[in-house]
Coordinates of C-alpha atoms in Angstrom, one line a residue:
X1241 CA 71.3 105.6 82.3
X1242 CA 71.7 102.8 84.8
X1243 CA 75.1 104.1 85.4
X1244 CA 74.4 107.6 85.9
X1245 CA 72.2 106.5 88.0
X1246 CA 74.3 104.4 90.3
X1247 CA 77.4 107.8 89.8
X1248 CA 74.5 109.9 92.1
X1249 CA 74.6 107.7 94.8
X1250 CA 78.6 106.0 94.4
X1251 CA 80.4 108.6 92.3
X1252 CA 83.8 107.6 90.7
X1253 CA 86.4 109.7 92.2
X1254 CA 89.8 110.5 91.0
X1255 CA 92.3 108.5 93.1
X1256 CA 94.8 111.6 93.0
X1257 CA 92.4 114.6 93.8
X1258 CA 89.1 112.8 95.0
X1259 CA 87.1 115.1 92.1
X1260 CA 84.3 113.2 90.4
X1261 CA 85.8 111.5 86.8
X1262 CA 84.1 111.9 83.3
X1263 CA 82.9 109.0 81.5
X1264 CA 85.7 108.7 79.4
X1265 CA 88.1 108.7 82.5
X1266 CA 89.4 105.8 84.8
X1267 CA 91.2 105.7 88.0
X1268 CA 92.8 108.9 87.7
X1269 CA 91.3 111.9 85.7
X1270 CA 92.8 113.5 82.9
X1271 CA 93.8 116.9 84.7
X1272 CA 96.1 114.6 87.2
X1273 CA 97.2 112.5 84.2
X1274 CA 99.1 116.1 83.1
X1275 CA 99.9 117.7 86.2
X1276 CA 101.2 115.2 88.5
X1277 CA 104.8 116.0 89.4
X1278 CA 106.5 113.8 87.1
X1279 CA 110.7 113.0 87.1
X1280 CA 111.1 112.4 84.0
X1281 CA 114.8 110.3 85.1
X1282 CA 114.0 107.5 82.4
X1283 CA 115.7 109.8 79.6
X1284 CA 118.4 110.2 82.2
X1285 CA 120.9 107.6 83.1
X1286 CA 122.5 109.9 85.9
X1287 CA 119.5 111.0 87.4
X1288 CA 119.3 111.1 91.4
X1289 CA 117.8 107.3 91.9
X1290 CA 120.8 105.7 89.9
X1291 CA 123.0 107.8 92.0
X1292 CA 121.7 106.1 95.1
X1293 CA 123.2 102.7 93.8
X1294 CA 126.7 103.8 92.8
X1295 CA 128.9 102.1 94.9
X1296 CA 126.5 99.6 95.9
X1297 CA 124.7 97.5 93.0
X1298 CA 125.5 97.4 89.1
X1299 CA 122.0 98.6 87.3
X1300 CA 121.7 99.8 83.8
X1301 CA 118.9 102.8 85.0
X1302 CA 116.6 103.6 87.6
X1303 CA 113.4 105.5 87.6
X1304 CA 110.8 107.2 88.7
X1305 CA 107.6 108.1 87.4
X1306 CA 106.4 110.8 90.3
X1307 CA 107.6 112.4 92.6
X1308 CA 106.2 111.4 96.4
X1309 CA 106.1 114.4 99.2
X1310 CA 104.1 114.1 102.4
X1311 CA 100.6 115.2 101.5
X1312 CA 100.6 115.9 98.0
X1313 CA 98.3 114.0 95.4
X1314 CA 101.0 111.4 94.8
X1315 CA 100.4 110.1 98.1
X1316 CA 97.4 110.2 98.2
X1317 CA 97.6 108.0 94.6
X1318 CA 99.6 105.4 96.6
X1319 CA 97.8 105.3 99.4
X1320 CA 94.3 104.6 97.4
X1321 CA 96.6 101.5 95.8
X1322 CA 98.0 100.2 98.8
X1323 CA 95.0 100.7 101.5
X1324 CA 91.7 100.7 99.9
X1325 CA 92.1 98.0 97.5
X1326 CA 92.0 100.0 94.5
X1327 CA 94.5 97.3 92.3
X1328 CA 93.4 98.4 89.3
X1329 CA 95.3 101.9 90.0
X1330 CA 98.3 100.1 89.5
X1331 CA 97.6 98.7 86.2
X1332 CA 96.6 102.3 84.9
X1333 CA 99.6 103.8 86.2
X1334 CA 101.5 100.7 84.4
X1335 CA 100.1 101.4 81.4
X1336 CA 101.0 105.1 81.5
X1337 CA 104.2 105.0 82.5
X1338 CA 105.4 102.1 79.7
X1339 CA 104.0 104.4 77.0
X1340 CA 106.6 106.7 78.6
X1341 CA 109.4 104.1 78.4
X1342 CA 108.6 103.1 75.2
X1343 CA 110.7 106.3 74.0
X1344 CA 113.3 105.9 76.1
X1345 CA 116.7 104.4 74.8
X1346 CA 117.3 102.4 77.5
X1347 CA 114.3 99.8 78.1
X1348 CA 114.4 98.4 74.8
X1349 CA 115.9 94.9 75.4
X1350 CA 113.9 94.3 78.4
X1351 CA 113.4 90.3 78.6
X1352 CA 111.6 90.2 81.6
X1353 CA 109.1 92.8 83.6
X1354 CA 109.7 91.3 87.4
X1355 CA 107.7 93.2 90.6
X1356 CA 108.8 92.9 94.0
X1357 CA 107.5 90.0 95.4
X1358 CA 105.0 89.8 98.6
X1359 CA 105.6 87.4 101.6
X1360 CA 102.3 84.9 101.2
X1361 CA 101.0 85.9 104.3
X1362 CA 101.4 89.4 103.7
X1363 CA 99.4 88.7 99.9
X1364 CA 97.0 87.0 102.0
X1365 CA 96.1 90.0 104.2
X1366 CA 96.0 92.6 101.4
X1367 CA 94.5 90.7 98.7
X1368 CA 96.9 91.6 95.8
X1369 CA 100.7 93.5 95.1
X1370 CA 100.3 96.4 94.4
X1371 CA 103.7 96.2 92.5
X1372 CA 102.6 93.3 90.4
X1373 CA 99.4 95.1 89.3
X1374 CA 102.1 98.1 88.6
X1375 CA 103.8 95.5 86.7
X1376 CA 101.2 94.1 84.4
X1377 CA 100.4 97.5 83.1
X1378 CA 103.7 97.8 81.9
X1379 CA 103.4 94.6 80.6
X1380 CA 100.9 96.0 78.3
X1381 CA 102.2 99.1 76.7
X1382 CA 106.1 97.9 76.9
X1383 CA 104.9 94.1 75.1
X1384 CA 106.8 92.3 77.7
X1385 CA 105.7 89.2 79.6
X1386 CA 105.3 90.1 83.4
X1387 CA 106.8 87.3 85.4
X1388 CA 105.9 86.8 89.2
X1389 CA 107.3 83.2 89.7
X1390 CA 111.0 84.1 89.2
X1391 CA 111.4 86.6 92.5
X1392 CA 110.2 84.8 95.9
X1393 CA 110.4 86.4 99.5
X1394 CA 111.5 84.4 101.9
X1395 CA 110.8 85.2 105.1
X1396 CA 108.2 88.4 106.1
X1397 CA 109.9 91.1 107.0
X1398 CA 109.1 93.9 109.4
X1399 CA 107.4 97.2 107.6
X1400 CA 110.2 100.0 106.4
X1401 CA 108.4 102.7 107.6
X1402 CA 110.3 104.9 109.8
X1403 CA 113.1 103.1 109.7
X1404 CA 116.8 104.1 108.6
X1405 CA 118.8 103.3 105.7
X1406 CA 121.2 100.5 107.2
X1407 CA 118.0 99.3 108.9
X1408 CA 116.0 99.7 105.9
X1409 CA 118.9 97.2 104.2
X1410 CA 119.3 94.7 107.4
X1411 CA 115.9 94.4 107.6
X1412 CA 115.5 92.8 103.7
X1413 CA 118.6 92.0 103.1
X1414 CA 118.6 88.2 102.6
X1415 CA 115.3 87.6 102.1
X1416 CA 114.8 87.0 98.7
X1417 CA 115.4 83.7 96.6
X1418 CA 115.0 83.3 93.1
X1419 CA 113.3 79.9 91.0
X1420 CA 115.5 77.3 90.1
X1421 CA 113.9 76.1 87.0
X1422 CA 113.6 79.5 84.8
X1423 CA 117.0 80.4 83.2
X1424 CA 117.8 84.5 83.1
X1425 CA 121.1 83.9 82.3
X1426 CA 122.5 87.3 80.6
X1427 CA 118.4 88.8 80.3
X1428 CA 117.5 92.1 81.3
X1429 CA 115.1 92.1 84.2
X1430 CA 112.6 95.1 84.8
X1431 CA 112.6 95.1 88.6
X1432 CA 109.8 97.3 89.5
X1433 CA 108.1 98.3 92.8
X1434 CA 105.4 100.9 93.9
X1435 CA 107.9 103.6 96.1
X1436 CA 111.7 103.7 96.4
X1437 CA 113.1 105.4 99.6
X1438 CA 116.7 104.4 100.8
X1439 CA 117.0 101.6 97.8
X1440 CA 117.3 98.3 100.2
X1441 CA 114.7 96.6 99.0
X1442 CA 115.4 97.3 95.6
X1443 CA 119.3 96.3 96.2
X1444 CA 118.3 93.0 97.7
X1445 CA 115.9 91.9 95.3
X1446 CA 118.5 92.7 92.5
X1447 CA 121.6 90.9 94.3
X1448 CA 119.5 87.9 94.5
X1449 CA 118.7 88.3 90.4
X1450 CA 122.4 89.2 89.8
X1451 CA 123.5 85.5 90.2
X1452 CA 122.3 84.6 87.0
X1453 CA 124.5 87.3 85.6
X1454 CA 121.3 89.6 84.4
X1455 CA 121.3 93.0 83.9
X1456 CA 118.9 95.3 85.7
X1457 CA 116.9 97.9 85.5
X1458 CA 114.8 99.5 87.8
X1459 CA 111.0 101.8 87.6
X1460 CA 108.9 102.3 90.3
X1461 CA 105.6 104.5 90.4
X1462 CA 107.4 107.1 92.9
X1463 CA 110.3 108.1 94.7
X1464 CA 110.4 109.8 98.2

């Protein structure tokens, strides 16, 4: 009763279409949870995200779970995880997509789930990564540790926004290190970040990881 109470005056909202949830809902409601536009690439090794790395980076798969256009729900989903603190989001979205990946051939030797790392003074200001609440909702339904010590930034970077692809890649492209002391020699490493545009971040995060001689694979919650 006390909740119901508390739901006049502070209603949970869907984060995708801002309509009041049911009790039995979080984050997102259940008509989202269906309709979303989903890509479905992680049944598809030669779906258009892998594509973007031929030539460039060795990865076993990339994927996708939605689909991101200006203005539609997706955004609106990311913006709700990135801007107004709603980390939990993440972990949802985590969860549903690794019940996804479960049934696909090709993320079933994955050793280690790995998010794209935040400068510290970039964490600081936000509060949380959004990737690594991604990340530990995979974690979950996949049953594979998340690790966030093993992937470091090294220097903050300037935003992507707006910028081009060869920017996009100068911009990040030695700024990650990896730890010393944790040995991913020949593991498969789940790199996973909240949007993939152009791929540079992705790409340097992955060169630095493909020292160790690892294989990689990439999700992330959307693709523009």
């Amino acid at each position: 009763m006390f909740s119901d109470f508390i739901n006049l005056f502070f209603p949970r909202l869907c984060a995708a279409c801002n309509e009041a949830l049911l009790k039995n809902e979080a984050e997102i409601c259940l008509s989202c949870i269906v309709n979303l536009p989903k890509t479905n690439f992680h049944i598809n090794k030669e779906n258009p995200l892998n594509k973007i790395f031929w030539g460039r980076l060795d990865v076993e798969i990339v994927a996708a779970y939605y689909f991101f256009n200006k203005g539609n729900k997706v955004q609106q989903l990311l913006h709700q995880l990135k801007y107004k603190g709603a980390k939990q989001l993440g972990e949802k979205i985590g969860v549903l997509y690794g019940y996804e990946l479960i049934n696909s051939p090709f993320f079933k030797d994955i050793d280690y789930i790995v998010p794209v790392p935040l400068h510290p003074k970039k964490l600081k200001k936000r509060g949380y990564n959004q990737s690594e609440w991604f990340a530990n909702g995979l974690s979950q339904s996949l049953n594979v540790a998340c690790n966030t010590s093993l992937l470091y930034r090294k220097v903050d970077s300037a935003t992507q926004t707006k910028k081009s692809r060869y920017n996009r890649w100068e911009n990040v492209s030695e700024i990650f290190g990896i730890a010393d002391h944790i040995d991913i020699s020949n593991k498969h490493i789940l790199l996973v970040d909240d949007v993939i545009t152009t791929g540079a971040t992705i790409e340097a995060c992955a060169k630095a990881l493909k020292i160790k001689n690892t294989k990689i694979s990439v999700v992330t919650i959307a693709c523009a």
